[in-house]
Structures are given as structure tokens and as C-alpha cells.
Coordinates of C-alpha atoms in Angstrom, one line a residue:
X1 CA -23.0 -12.7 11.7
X2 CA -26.8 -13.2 12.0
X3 CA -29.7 -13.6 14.7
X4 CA -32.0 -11.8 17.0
X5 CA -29.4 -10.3 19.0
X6 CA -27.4 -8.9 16.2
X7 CA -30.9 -7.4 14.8
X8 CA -31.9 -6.2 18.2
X9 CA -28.6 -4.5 19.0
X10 CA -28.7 -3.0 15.4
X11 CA -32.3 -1.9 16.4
X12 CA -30.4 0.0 19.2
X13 CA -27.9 1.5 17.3
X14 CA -30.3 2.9 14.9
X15 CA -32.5 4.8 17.4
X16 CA -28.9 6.3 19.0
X17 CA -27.8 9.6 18.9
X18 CA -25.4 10.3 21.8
X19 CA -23.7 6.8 21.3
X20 CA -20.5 6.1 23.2
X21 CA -18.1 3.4 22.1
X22 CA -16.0 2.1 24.6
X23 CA -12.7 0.0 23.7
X24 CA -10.1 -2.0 25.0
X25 CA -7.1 -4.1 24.8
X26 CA -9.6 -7.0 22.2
X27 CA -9.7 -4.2 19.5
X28 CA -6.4 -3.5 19.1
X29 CA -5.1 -6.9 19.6
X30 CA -7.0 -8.0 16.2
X31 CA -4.8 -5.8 14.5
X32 CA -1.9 -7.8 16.1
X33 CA -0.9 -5.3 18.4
X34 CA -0.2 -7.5 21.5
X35 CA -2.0 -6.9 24.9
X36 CA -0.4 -5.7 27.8
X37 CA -0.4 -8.7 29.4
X38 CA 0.8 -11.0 26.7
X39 CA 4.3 -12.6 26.2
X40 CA 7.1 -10.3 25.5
X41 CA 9.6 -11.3 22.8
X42 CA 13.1 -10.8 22.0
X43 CA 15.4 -9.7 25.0
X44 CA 12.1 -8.0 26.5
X45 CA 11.3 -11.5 27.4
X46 CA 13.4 -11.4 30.8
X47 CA 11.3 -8.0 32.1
X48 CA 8.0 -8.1 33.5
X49 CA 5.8 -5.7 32.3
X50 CA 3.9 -4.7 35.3
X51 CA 7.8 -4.1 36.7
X52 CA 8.3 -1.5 33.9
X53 CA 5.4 0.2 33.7
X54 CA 5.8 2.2 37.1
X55 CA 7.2 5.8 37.7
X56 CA 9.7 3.9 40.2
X57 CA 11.4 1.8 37.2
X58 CA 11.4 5.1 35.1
X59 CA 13.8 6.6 38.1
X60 CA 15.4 3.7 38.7
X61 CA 16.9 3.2 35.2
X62 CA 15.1 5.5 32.1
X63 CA 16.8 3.9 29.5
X64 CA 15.5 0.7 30.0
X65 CA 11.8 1.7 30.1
X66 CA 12.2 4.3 27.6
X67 CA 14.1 1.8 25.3
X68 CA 10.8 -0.8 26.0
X69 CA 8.3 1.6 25.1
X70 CA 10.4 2.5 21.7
X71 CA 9.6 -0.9 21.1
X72 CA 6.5 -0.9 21.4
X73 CA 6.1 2.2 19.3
X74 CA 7.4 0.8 16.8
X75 CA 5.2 -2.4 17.0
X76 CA 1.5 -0.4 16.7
X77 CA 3.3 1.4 13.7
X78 CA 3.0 -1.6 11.4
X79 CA 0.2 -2.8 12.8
X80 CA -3.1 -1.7 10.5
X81 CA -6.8 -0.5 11.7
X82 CA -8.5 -3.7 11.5
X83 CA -12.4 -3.7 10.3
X84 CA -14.0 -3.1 13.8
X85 CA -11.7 0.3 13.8
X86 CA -13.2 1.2 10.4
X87 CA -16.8 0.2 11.6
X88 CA -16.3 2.6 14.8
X89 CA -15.4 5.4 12.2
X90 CA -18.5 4.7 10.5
X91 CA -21.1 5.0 13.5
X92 CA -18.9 8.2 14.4
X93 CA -19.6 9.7 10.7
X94 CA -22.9 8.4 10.9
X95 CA -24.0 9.8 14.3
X96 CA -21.6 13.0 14.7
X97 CA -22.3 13.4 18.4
X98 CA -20.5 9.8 18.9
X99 CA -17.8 9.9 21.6
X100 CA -15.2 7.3 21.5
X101 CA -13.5 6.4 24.4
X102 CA -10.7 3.9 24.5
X103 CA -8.2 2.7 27.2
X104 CA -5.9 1.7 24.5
X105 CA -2.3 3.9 24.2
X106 CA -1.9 2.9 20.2
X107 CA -3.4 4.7 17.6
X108 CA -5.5 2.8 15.6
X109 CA -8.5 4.7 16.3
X110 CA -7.1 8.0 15.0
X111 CA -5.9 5.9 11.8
X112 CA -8.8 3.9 11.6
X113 CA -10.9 7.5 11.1
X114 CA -11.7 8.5 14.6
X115 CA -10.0 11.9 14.8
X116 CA -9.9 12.4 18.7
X117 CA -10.9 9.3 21.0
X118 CA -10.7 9.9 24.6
X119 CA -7.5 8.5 26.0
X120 CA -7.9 7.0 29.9
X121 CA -4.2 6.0 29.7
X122 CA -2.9 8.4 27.5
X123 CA -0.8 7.7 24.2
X124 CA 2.2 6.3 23.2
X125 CA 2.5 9.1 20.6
X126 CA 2.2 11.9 23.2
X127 CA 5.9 11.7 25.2
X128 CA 6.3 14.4 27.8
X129 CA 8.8 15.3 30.4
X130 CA 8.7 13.8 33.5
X131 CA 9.3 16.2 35.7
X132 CA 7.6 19.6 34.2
X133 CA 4.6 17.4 31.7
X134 CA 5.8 19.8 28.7
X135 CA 4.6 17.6 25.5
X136 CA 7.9 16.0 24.0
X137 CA 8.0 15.5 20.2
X138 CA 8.1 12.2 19.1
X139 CA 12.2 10.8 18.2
X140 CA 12.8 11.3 15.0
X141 CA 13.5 7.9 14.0
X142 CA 10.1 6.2 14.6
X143 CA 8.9 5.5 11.4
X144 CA 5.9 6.1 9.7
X145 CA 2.9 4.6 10.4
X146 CA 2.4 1.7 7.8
X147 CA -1.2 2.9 6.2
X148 CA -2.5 6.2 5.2
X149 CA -5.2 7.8 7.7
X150 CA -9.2 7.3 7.0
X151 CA -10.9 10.3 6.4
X152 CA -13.5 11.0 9.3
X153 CA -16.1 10.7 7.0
X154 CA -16.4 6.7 6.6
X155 CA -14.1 3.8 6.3
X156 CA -14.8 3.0 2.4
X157 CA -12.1 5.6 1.7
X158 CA -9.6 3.2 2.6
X159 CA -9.1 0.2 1.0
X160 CA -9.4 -3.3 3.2
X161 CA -6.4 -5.1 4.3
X162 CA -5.9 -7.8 6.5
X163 CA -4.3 -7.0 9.9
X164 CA -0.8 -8.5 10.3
X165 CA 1.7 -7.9 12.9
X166 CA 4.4 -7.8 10.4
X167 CA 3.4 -5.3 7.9
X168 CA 6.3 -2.9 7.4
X169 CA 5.9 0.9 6.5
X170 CA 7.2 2.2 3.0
X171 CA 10.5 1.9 3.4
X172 CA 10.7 0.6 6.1
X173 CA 13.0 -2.7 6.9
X174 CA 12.4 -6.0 5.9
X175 CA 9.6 -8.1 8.2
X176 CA 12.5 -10.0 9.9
X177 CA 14.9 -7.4 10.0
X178 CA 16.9 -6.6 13.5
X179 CA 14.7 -3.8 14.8
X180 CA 16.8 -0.6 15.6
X181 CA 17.6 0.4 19.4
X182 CA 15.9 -2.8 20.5
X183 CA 17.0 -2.6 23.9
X184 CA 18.0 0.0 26.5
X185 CA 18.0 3.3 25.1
X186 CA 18.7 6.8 26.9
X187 CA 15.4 9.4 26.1
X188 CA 15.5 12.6 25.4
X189 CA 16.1 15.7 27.7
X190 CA 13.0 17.7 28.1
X191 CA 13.7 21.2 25.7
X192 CA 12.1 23.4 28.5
X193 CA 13.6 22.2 32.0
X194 CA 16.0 19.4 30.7
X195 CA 14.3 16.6 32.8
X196 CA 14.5 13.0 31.2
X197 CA 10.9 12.6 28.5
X198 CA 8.4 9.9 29.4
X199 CA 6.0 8.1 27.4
X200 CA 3.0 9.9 27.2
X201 CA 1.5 6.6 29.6
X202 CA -1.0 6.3 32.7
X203 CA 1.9 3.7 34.2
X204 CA 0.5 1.6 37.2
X205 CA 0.5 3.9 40.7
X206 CA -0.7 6.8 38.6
X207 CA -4.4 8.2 38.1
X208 CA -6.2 8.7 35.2
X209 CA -5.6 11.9 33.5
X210 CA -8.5 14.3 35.3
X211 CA -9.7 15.6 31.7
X212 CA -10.0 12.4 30.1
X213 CA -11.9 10.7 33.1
X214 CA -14.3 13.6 33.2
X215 CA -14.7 13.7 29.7
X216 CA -15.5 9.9 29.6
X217 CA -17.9 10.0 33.0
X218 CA -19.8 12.9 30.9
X219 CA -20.2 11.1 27.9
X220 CA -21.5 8.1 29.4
X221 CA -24.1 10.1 31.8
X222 CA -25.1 11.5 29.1
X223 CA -25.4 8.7 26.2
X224 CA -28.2 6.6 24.8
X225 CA -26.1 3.8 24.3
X226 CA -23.1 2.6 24.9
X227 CA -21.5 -0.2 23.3
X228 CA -18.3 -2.0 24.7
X229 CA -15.4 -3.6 22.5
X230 CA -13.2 -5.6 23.6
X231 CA -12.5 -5.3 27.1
X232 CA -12.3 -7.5 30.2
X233 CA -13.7 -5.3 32.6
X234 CA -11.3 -5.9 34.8
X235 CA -9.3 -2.7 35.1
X236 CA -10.6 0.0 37.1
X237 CA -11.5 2.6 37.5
X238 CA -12.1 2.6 33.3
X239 CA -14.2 -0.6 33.7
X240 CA -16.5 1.8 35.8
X241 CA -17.8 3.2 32.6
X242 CA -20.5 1.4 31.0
X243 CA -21.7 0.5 34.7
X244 CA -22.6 4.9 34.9
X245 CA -24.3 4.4 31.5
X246 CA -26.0 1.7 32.5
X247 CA -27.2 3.1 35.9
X248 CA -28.4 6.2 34.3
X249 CA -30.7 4.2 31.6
X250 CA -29.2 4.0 28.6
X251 CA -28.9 0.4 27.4
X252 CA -25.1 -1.5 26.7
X253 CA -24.4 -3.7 24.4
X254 CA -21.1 -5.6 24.5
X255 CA -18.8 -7.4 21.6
X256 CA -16.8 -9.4 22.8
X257 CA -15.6 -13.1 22.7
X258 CA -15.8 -14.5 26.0
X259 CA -17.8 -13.6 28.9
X260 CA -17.1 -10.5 31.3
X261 CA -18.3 -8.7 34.2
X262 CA -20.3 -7.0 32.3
X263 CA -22.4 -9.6 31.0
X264 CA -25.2 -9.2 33.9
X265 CA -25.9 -5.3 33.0
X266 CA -26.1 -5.6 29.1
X267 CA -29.0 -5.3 26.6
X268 CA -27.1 -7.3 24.8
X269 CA -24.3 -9.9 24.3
X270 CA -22.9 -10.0 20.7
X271 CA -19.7 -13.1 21.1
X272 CA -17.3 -12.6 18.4
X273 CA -14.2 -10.9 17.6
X274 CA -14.7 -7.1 17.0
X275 CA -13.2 -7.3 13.5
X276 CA -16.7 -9.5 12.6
X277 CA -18.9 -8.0 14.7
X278 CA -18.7 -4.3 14.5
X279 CA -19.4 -4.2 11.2
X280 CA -21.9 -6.7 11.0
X281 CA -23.2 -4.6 13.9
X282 CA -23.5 -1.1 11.3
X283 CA -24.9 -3.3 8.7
X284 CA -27.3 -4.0 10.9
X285 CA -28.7 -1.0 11.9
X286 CA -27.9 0.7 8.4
X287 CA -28.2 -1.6 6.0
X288 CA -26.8 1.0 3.0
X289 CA -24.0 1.8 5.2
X290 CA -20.5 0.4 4.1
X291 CA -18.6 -0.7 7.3
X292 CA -15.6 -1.4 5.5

């Protein structure tokens, strides 16, 4: 990718040093990790995701959101950090006072070499009871993750691979192979007040975790740029974010493929998949740097 707004937004990047990337549902979905809003498959096809993702369908019947979420688990562990992941871990090496904050629940970011993102709707790797919040340990069948993690200190450590939502972890079962407890599945009782665990989720009806918003609003008050991956803009109050940056003075620059609401506030408007962009992006404003 080549042109004056790539060299201008890598003129940006280069004079940051309280950068804040800001990610959403685009990133992850390069790596094949499907959106939330996209087609379920197998027997999830029936269910309606907006319908499981509420506190009411966790009392109604926790086995059946439990069981979905497994599922889903089990999906972002073969996925694989795609290039834009690695290119985020590079600025963050690069520029040590980088926050990364992501409305994403996988964890591609912590693979992909970004150590501690700030989560706006938690984690599907962070289960905790539902009725006392005591942090739940992950079942002991998920399997591993299907790459090794990046070091923090750049993405060359890690050799390139092509994001495929079918790569399997050593070990693991064949690509087409039935996947285990796909369906309903009872969780776990919670080892402190035996309450029924819940994924580690903001589900709809619920506010943002108060330390993560805060942590995020501070960031972006106090950033000189902010660059934003992959999201629509749509979902509030995260899509708030780059609009605090941007009243405060720090210029935004978006990647992303198609249009948004954010299109009237930016610096600049890089169209493309994250995957292309990003590290294009790091080239850009570093041309030694190897953004994977």
C-alpha cells in the first residue's frame, strides 16, 4: 500500500508517543474469527445471538449459553494473530507508552505480542461466577491455543502464517472433526459460593467494566494519536473513544475497509483490510522496522 495518505499517517505515527490503538470486531475477523453478528453454524444456527448474549438467557437455561460460548472458545483457539496483530505489537515495542484498547473478547492481541490490551467487553478466557464475580479457571478441556505467543518485543520473533479458520492446535483433532460438547453443556460451579461460572463477557443489558472504561477514557485524553482498526463505530459507548481523542486534539487515523462514522473526525482514512494496512502503516513511519 502506497500514497500520500499512507505517508502522511506514517508521518503521524512517527512523531507519536502516547499512541492509542483502538480495535474491533475487522481485526479479529481477518484471522477468521467470525464477528458477532455473522452466521452461526452447526446446530448454533437455530439461536440468535443477541438472544444468548443476555444475563436473562444465562438464568433461563446456563447450559445452553455456557455450551455456545465453549464454542466459541474453542473457535479463537485455532484461529492465528494475523499481520495487523503483529504490526500493533510492533508500534507497542516501538513506542512503550502505547495503550491498546480493543472491544474484542478473543485473544489475539495477547498472542499476537500485546501483553495487556484493555478489554471493554471483557474476555472469553477470563470465566467468573455469576453470582459472587470470583475469576473461574478456564475447563480443562479447551485446548491449547494453536501458535506460540510473540514476545512483546516485536513481531519478527514469530514466524508468518496465513490466518485460517481451520488451523488446529498440536494435537489437536482433525480440521473437520466433530468438535467436542458442541451443544448444550452445564458450566462449572463457582469453588467459592457454588454459583453457576459465566463467561468472562460484557453480555447486552450490562455496562462496561468501570476499570476498563476509565482506563480507556484516560488513554485517549491523554494520547497524541489514536488510530482505529477495524471497527464500525456503531456500538456505544466504546465507539465514544476516538470522538474524546479527537475533541481533545490529538489527530485519528482510521484503517478500515468501508466507510464509518468516524470518517468526518479523521486526519486520515487508510481503506483496506488491517492485515495490509497496519503494517504498511509501521513501514511507513519506520522504514527499518519489521512489521511482520
Amino acid at each position: 500500500m502506497t500514497g500520500p495518505e499512507l505517508a502522511e499517517a506514517g508521518r503521524l505515527l512517527a512523531a507519536a508517543r502516547r499512541p492509542v490503538v483502538f480495535t474491533g470486531a475487522g481485526m479479529s475477523a481477518e484471522s477468521g474469527v467470525p464477528t458477532f453478528r455473522d452466521a452461526q453454524t452447526g446446530l448454533w444456527q437455530r439461536y440468535d445471538p443477541q438472544e444468548l448474549a443476555t444475563p436473562a438467557a444465562f438464568r433461563a437455561d446456563p447450559a445452553l449459553v455456557w455450551g455456545w460460548y465453549e464454542a466459541r472458545r474453542r473457535g479463537v483457539r485455532r484461529a492465528l494473530p494475523n499481520p495487523g496483530h503483529r504490526a500493533v505489537a510492533a508500534i507497542a515495542a516501538r513506542l512503550p507508552d502505547t495503550v491498546v484498547i480493543t472491544q474484542n473478547v478473543d485473544d489475539l492481541h495477547e498472542r499476537g505480542g500485546v501483553p495487556a490490551p484493555v478489554r471493554l467487553h471483557g474476555s472469553l478466557f477470563a470465566p467468573r461466577c455469576s453470582a459472587c464475580a470470583r475469576p473461574a479457571p478456564l475447563p480443562s478441556d479447551l485446548p491449547p491455543p494453536s501458535d506460540a505467543p510473540v514476545p512483546h518485543g516485536g513481531p519478527e520473533a514469530h514466524d508468518e502464517a496465513e490466518p485460517h479458520d481451520e488451523a488446529e492446535p498440536p494435537g489437536g483433532p482433525e480440521p473437520h472433526a466433530p468438535e467436542p460438547h458442541d451443544g448444550p453443556l452445564t458450566p462449572p460451579a463457582c469453588a467459592g459460593c457454588g454459583a453457576p461460572v459465566r463467561p468472562g463477557v460484557v453480555w447486552f443489558g450490562e455496562a462496561l467494566p468501570s476499570a476498563a472504561l476509565d482506563a480507556a477514557v484516560e488513554a485517549a485524553s491523554g494520547c497524541d494519536l489514536l488510530l482505529t482498526v477495524g471497527t464500525s463505530a456503531l456500538v456505544h459507548p466504546a465507539a465514544e473513544i476516538p470522538l474524546v481523542a479527537a475533541r481533545l486534539g490529538a489527530p485519528v487515523v482510521q484503517v478500515n475497509p468501508v466507510p464509518t462514522p468516524l470518517d468526518a473526525i479523521c486526519a486520515v482514512n487508510l481503506r483496506g483490510p488491517a492485515g495490509e494496512v497496519l503494517p504498511a502503516l509501521v513501514r511507513a513511519a519506520w522504514p527499518d522496522a519489521d512489521a511482520g
